[in-house]
Short mmCIF file of C-alpha atoms in Angstrom, two decimals:
data_model
loop_
_atom_site.label_atom_id
_atom_site.label_comp_id
_atom_site.label_asym_id
_atom_site.label_seq_id
_atom_site.Cartn_x
_atom_site.Cartn_y
_atom_site.Cartn_z
CA MET A 1 0.00 0.00 0.00
CA LEU A 2 1.33 3.41 -0.98
CA ILE A 3 0.13 6.53 0.84
CA THR A 4 1.24 10.03 -0.13
CA GLY A 5 1.77 12.82 2.40
CA THR A 6 2.50 10.66 5.45
CA ARG A 7 4.57 13.11 7.51
CA LYS A 8 1.61 14.38 9.52
CA GLY A 9 -2.16 14.71 9.65
CA ILE A 10 -4.44 12.10 8.11
CA GLY A 11 -1.57 10.56 6.10
CA ALA A 12 0.57 9.83 9.16
CA GLN A 13 -2.37 8.24 10.96
CA LEU A 14 -3.31 6.17 7.92
CA ALA A 15 0.28 4.93 7.63
CA LYS A 16 0.34 3.94 11.32
CA HIS A 17 -3.06 2.30 11.12
CA TYR A 18 -2.40 0.18 8.04
CA ALA A 19 1.19 -0.71 9.00
CA GLY A 20 -0.24 -1.81 12.36
CA LYS A 21 -2.73 -3.99 10.58
CA GLY A 22 0.08 -5.79 8.78
CA TYR A 23 0.07 -4.00 5.44
CA GLN A 24 3.44 -3.26 3.87
CA VAL A 25 3.10 0.52 3.76
CA ILE A 26 5.14 2.88 1.61
CA GLY A 27 4.84 6.57 2.44
CA CYS A 28 6.30 9.81 1.20
CA SER A 29 6.64 13.45 2.14
CA ARG A 30 8.73 16.46 1.24
CA LYS A 31 10.30 16.74 4.68
CA GLU A 32 11.79 14.12 6.98
CA ILE A 33 9.38 12.17 9.19
CA ASP A 34 9.74 11.94 12.96
CA PHE A 35 8.37 8.43 13.47
CA GLU A 36 9.53 4.89 12.86
CA LEU A 37 7.27 1.99 12.04
CA ASN A 38 7.53 -1.67 11.26
CA ASN A 39 6.37 -2.61 7.75
CA TYR A 40 6.98 0.97 6.66
CA HIS A 41 9.24 2.42 3.97
CA HIS A 42 9.55 6.16 3.42
CA PHE A 43 10.52 8.27 0.40
CA ARG A 44 11.40 11.94 0.57
CA LEU A 45 10.01 13.58 -2.54
CA ASP A 46 7.81 16.27 -3.97
CA VAL A 47 4.63 14.59 -5.23
CA ALA A 48 4.46 17.03 -8.16
CA ASN A 49 8.00 16.31 -9.37
CA GLU A 50 7.75 13.78 -12.19
CA THR A 51 11.39 12.69 -12.07
CA GLU A 52 11.32 12.10 -8.31
CA VAL A 53 8.02 10.23 -8.49
CA LYS A 54 9.22 8.00 -11.34
CA LYS A 55 12.44 7.22 -9.46
CA ALA A 56 10.49 6.25 -6.36
CA TYR A 57 8.27 3.92 -8.41
CA LEU A 58 11.32 2.28 -9.99
CA GLU A 59 12.60 1.56 -6.49
CA ILE A 60 9.19 0.32 -5.33
CA LYS A 61 9.08 -2.03 -8.31
CA LYS A 62 12.54 -3.41 -7.50
CA LYS A 63 12.01 -3.68 -3.76
CA PHE A 64 8.38 -4.79 -3.49
CA GLY A 65 7.47 -6.00 -6.99
CA ARG A 66 3.82 -5.03 -6.83
CA LEU A 67 1.37 -2.41 -5.66
CA ASP A 68 -2.19 -3.16 -4.60
CA VAL A 69 -3.47 0.04 -3.00
CA LEU A 70 -2.66 3.70 -3.62
CA ILE A 71 -4.05 6.42 -1.36
CA ASN A 72 -3.50 9.90 -2.79
CA ASN A 73 -3.64 11.80 0.45
CA ALA A 74 -1.00 14.54 0.07
CA GLY A 75 -2.72 17.89 0.06
CA ILE A 76 -2.33 21.51 1.03
CA ALA A 77 -4.94 24.17 1.68
CA SER A 78 -5.04 27.92 1.71
CA ALA A 79 -8.12 29.93 2.54
CA ASN A 80 -8.27 33.32 0.91
CA HIS A 81 -10.60 35.52 -1.05
CA THR A 82 -9.98 34.99 -4.77
CA LEU A 83 -9.25 38.71 -5.24
CA LEU A 84 -6.38 38.35 -2.80
CA THR A 85 -4.96 35.04 -4.00
CA PRO A 86 -1.46 35.10 -5.50
CA VAL A 87 -0.74 32.98 -8.60
CA LYS A 88 2.02 31.19 -6.69
CA THR A 89 -0.55 29.94 -4.15
CA VAL A 90 -2.76 28.61 -6.95
CA GLN A 91 0.20 26.83 -8.55
CA ASN A 92 1.28 25.27 -5.25
CA ILE A 93 -2.20 24.00 -4.43
CA MET A 94 -2.89 22.63 -7.91
CA ASN A 95 0.56 21.02 -8.07
CA THR A 96 0.38 19.21 -4.76
CA ASN A 97 -3.31 18.34 -4.78
CA PHE A 98 -4.06 17.61 -8.42
CA LEU A 99 -0.77 17.09 -10.26
CA GLY A 100 0.51 14.89 -7.42
CA THR A 101 -2.64 12.77 -7.55
CA PHE A 102 -2.32 12.47 -11.34
CA LEU A 103 1.36 11.46 -11.27
CA PHE A 104 1.00 8.86 -8.52
CA SER A 105 -2.13 7.44 -10.14
CA ARG A 106 -0.50 7.15 -13.56
CA GLU A 107 2.60 5.41 -12.27
CA GLY A 108 0.66 3.34 -9.73
CA ALA A 109 -1.86 2.13 -12.30
CA ARG A 110 0.98 0.95 -14.52
CA MET A 111 2.20 -1.31 -11.74
CA MET A 112 -1.28 -2.47 -10.74
CA LYS A 113 -2.19 -3.26 -14.34
CA LYS A 114 0.39 -6.05 -14.38
CA ASN A 115 -1.46 -7.95 -11.65
CA GLY A 116 -4.93 -7.18 -12.93
CA PHE A 117 -5.81 -5.74 -9.53
CA GLY A 118 -5.61 -2.35 -7.92
CA ARG A 119 -7.38 0.11 -5.66
CA ILE A 120 -6.84 3.85 -5.97
CA VAL A 121 -8.42 6.10 -3.35
CA ASN A 122 -8.16 9.87 -3.78
CA LEU A 123 -8.75 12.48 -1.10
CA SER A 124 -11.44 14.97 -2.07
CA SER A 125 -13.17 17.43 0.26
CA ILE A 126 -16.62 18.66 1.25
CA ALA A 127 -15.35 22.12 0.24
CA THR A 128 -16.20 21.13 -3.35
CA PRO A 129 -19.94 20.26 -3.11
CA LEU A 130 -20.49 23.00 -0.49
CA ALA A 131 -18.72 25.59 -2.70
CA LEU A 132 -17.23 27.24 0.37
CA GLU A 133 -16.32 30.91 0.15
CA GLY A 134 -12.63 31.57 0.60
CA GLU A 135 -11.73 28.14 -0.68
CA ALA A 136 -12.11 28.68 -4.42
CA ILE A 137 -8.70 27.26 -5.30
CA TYR A 138 -8.63 24.43 -2.75
CA ALA A 139 -12.18 23.36 -3.67
CA SER A 140 -11.35 23.60 -7.39
CA SER A 141 -8.30 21.39 -6.95
CA LYS A 142 -10.53 18.82 -5.26
CA ALA A 143 -13.19 19.19 -7.97
CA ALA A 144 -10.45 18.33 -10.45
CA ILE A 145 -9.65 15.24 -8.37
CA ASN A 146 -13.31 14.17 -8.40
CA ASN A 147 -13.61 14.42 -12.17
CA PHE A 148 -10.21 12.82 -12.66
CA SER A 149 -11.23 9.92 -10.40
CA GLN A 150 -14.42 9.33 -12.38
CA ILE A 151 -12.69 9.30 -15.76
CA LEU A 152 -9.74 7.28 -14.50
CA ALA A 153 -12.25 4.76 -13.13
CA ARG A 154 -13.55 4.23 -16.66
CA GLU A 155 -10.09 4.04 -18.21
CA LEU A 156 -8.75 1.55 -15.68
CA ALA A 157 -11.82 -0.65 -15.20
CA GLU A 158 -10.66 -3.20 -17.75
CA PHE A 159 -7.44 -3.73 -15.76
CA GLY A 160 -9.25 -4.66 -12.56
CA ILE A 161 -8.37 -1.32 -10.98
CA THR A 162 -11.01 0.72 -9.15
CA VAL A 163 -10.71 4.45 -8.52
CA ASN A 164 -12.79 6.19 -5.88
CA ALA A 165 -12.61 9.30 -3.75
CA ILE A 166 -13.50 10.25 -0.21
CA GLY A 167 -14.43 13.78 0.84
CA PRO A 168 -13.80 14.30 4.55
CA THR A 169 -15.35 16.99 6.73
CA PRO A 170 -12.94 19.10 8.81
CA ILE A 171 -10.66 16.87 10.87
CA LYS A 172 -8.43 18.41 13.53
CA THR A 173 -5.11 18.44 11.65
CA ASP A 174 -2.58 21.13 10.72
CA LEU A 175 -4.49 21.73 7.49
CA ILE A 176 -7.54 22.86 9.46
CA ARG A 177 -5.53 24.76 12.07
CA SER A 178 -4.59 27.27 9.37
CA LEU A 179 -8.25 28.27 9.07
CA PRO A 180 -10.08 30.66 11.46
CA GLU A 181 -11.76 28.62 14.23
CA GLU A 182 -15.00 30.57 14.00
CA LYS A 183 -15.26 29.76 10.30
CA VAL A 184 -14.72 26.04 10.88
CA ASP A 185 -17.31 26.02 13.69
CA ARG A 186 -19.84 27.64 11.38
CA LEU A 187 -19.11 24.96 8.81
CA ILE A 188 -19.54 22.16 11.35
CA ASN A 189 -22.93 23.62 12.32
CA PHE A 190 -23.95 23.57 8.69
CA LEU A 191 -23.32 19.81 8.40
CA PRO A 192 -26.17 17.31 8.80
CA ILE A 193 -24.04 15.52 11.42
CA LYS A 194 -22.59 18.31 13.53
CA ARG A 195 -19.17 17.16 14.65
CA TYR A 196 -15.61 17.19 13.47
CA GLY A 197 -14.60 14.25 11.34
CA GLU A 198 -12.08 11.75 12.69
CA VAL A 199 -9.46 9.71 10.93
CA LYS A 200 -11.43 6.57 11.83
CA ASP A 201 -14.27 7.91 9.63
CA VAL A 202 -11.85 8.18 6.72
CA ILE A 203 -10.44 4.71 7.40
CA ASN A 204 -13.94 3.26 7.40
CA VAL A 205 -14.58 4.47 3.85
CA ILE A 206 -11.09 3.52 2.63
CA ASP A 207 -11.58 0.01 4.05
CA PHE A 208 -14.82 -0.25 2.08
CA PHE A 209 -13.18 0.92 -1.16
CA ILE A 210 -10.16 -1.38 -0.92
CA GLN A 211 -11.79 -4.60 0.21
CA PRO A 212 -11.81 -7.31 -2.51
CA GLU A 213 -15.63 -7.39 -2.47
CA SER A 214 -15.70 -3.77 -3.70
CA ASP A 215 -14.56 -4.74 -7.21
CA TYR A 216 -17.90 -3.44 -8.54
CA ILE A 217 -17.53 -0.02 -6.86
CA THR A 218 -15.65 2.54 -8.94
CA GLY A 219 -15.83 6.20 -9.94
CA GLN A 220 -17.59 7.11 -6.68
CA VAL A 221 -17.08 10.06 -4.38
CA ILE A 222 -18.27 9.50 -0.81
CA TYR A 223 -18.60 12.54 1.43
CA LEU A 224 -18.54 12.27 5.20
CA GLY A 225 -20.93 13.89 7.67
CA GLY A 226 -23.98 13.73 5.43
CA VAL A 227 -22.85 16.26 2.81
CA MET B 1 23.81 -5.83 -29.64
CA THR B 2 23.41 -2.28 -30.97
CA GLU B 3 21.29 0.27 -29.15
CA LEU B 4 18.66 0.12 -31.88
CA GLU B 5 18.44 -3.67 -31.53
CA LYS B 6 18.03 -3.30 -27.77
CA ILE B 7 15.22 -0.78 -28.35
CA LEU B 8 13.54 -3.10 -30.85
CA ASN B 9 13.69 -5.93 -28.31
CA CYS B 10 12.01 -3.69 -25.73
CA ILE B 11 9.23 -2.88 -28.20
CA TYR B 12 8.87 -6.61 -29.02
CA GLU B 13 8.45 -7.32 -25.30
CA GLY B 14 5.63 -4.78 -25.33
CA VAL B 15 4.16 -6.47 -28.40
CA ASP B 16 4.38 -9.90 -26.72
CA GLU B 17 2.46 -8.60 -23.73
CA VAL B 18 -0.33 -7.21 -25.89
CA ASN B 19 -0.41 -10.23 -28.21
CA GLU B 20 -1.35 -12.37 -25.22
CA GLN B 21 -4.64 -10.46 -25.09
CA LEU B 22 -5.33 -10.33 -28.83
CA PRO B 23 -7.22 -12.96 -30.86
CA ASP B 24 -5.16 -14.95 -33.39
CA GLY B 25 -6.05 -12.95 -36.50
CA GLN B 26 -5.12 -9.65 -34.81
CA LYS B 27 -1.78 -10.52 -33.26
CA LEU B 28 1.03 -8.13 -34.18
CA LYS B 29 4.07 -9.31 -36.12
CA LYS B 30 7.39 -8.56 -34.45
CA SER B 31 8.92 -6.70 -37.36
CA PRO B 32 10.13 -3.10 -37.87
CA ASP B 33 7.58 -2.70 -40.68
CA THR B 34 4.56 -3.54 -38.50
CA VAL B 35 2.04 -0.71 -38.62
CA LEU B 36 0.94 0.43 -35.14
CA LEU B 37 -1.14 3.45 -36.00
CA GLY B 38 -3.27 4.28 -39.00
CA GLU B 39 -5.81 2.68 -41.25
CA SER B 40 -3.78 -0.40 -42.13
CA GLY B 41 -2.96 -1.02 -38.46
CA LYS B 42 -4.73 -3.76 -36.54
CA LEU B 43 -4.55 -2.15 -33.14
CA GLU B 44 -7.40 -0.66 -31.16
CA SER B 45 -6.34 2.56 -29.45
CA ILE B 46 -6.31 0.90 -26.02
CA ASP B 47 -4.00 -1.80 -27.41
CA LEU B 48 -1.63 0.88 -28.67
CA VAL B 49 -1.66 2.37 -25.15
CA ASN B 50 -0.83 -1.08 -23.78
CA VAL B 51 2.06 -1.58 -26.25
CA LEU B 52 3.51 1.82 -25.37
CA VAL B 53 3.17 1.34 -21.61
CA ALA B 54 4.75 -2.13 -21.76
CA THR B 55 7.53 -0.78 -24.00
CA GLU B 56 8.28 2.04 -21.55
CA ASP B 57 8.55 -0.52 -18.74
CA SER B 58 10.99 -2.67 -20.75
CA LEU B 59 13.04 0.42 -21.69
CA GLU B 60 13.29 1.43 -18.04
CA GLU B 61 14.57 -2.02 -17.15
CA GLU B 62 17.00 -2.17 -20.09
CA PHE B 63 18.44 1.35 -19.84
CA GLY B 64 17.86 2.03 -16.12
CA VAL B 65 16.33 5.47 -16.65
CA PRO B 66 12.72 6.61 -16.54
CA ILE B 67 11.55 7.44 -20.04
CA SER B 68 8.29 8.89 -21.40
CA ILE B 69 7.67 8.01 -25.01
CA THR B 70 4.30 9.68 -25.00
CA ASP B 71 5.49 13.25 -24.59
CA GLU B 72 3.68 16.16 -26.22
CA ARG B 73 5.83 16.07 -29.32
CA ALA B 74 4.94 12.46 -30.02
CA VAL B 75 1.25 13.25 -29.93
CA ALA B 76 1.56 16.48 -31.90
CA GLU B 77 4.04 15.47 -34.59
CA LYS B 78 2.61 15.40 -38.08
CA ASN B 79 4.33 12.13 -38.92
CA SER B 80 3.51 10.19 -35.78
CA PRO B 81 6.46 8.33 -34.28
CA PHE B 82 3.96 5.59 -33.46
CA ALA B 83 3.22 4.86 -37.13
CA THR B 84 5.35 1.69 -37.29
CA ILE B 85 7.66 -0.23 -34.99
CA ARG B 86 10.61 1.23 -36.97
CA THR B 87 9.54 4.87 -36.50
CA LEU B 88 8.88 4.18 -32.83
CA SER B 89 12.36 2.70 -32.34
CA GLU B 90 14.00 5.68 -34.07
CA PHE B 91 11.96 8.07 -31.91
CA ILE B 92 13.04 6.25 -28.74
CA SER B 93 16.67 6.28 -29.87
CA ASN B 94 16.48 10.09 -30.22
CA LEU B 95 14.82 10.40 -26.79
CA LEU B 96 17.59 8.37 -25.18
CA LYS B 97 20.21 10.54 -26.89
CA GLU B 98 18.51 13.71 -25.60
CA ASN B 99 18.34 12.23 -22.09
CA SER B 100 22.05 11.37 -22.03
CA ASP B 101 22.97 14.83 -23.40
CA GLY B 102 21.32 16.16 -20.28
#
């Protein structure tokens, strides 16, 4: 299982959870990680750098031989009014969130194709269906991921690879801490189920997507919290 | 073995992989003159994708460097490098040269 963005937040907890369950987990992040795990191998790379990603996949192929599950988790957020958003911010968000998801999916699907089996799970967000003000770029990057997941699902179906996405509600991670608390509270109150999301909620949906019985589930986006 | 022969072998490995999936009448011949793209070709577009992906994998193993044979030029060029196995091998040879020139 390969998970992107495992240094902190949801990614780190997913890595710990699945390594603990006995999966051979491969993770990656731009900066060094501060944890050690059994069944865990880490790459330091930028998910939007094609050369670095391809090199990592070559090593994965040599070391592990196959890939069954890819979780495109790496993501960054920035809340700002569009009129005040610098181009550099847009490029950073689109590169990490969308380009990274594209690159890892392309290379991952090539490996999965060989075994006629694969599960790709992409991280979307409720910011997309709720069209949240101040999150135009972040929500757009996740909208791109949704559409990409649906089309990729069609293109990869014949290889036994499913592609789905999960859209979490706010979970208490660094990504959320950068947003004003009052704004997040207002958002939580707007949800049908009024609480913060937890990583266990994300794991629950990922477990559903990756189980062998879900070979007839593809191109779906599941949002948490009733959105 | 010359570099061009090595490249041809990589393409043939890609062809082998796709031939496993193709019915007898549609299997591709392992020859430089085999048409991959165009009206006289036998390949469905998804089969061409499969040949190219499998060829890239073999090239990576043979030459030890990541290589993308489906770059923008390949798609945009008037005379497609994917027309025949020969044009594909020449295109790959040029790509490898560009890569090693840095």
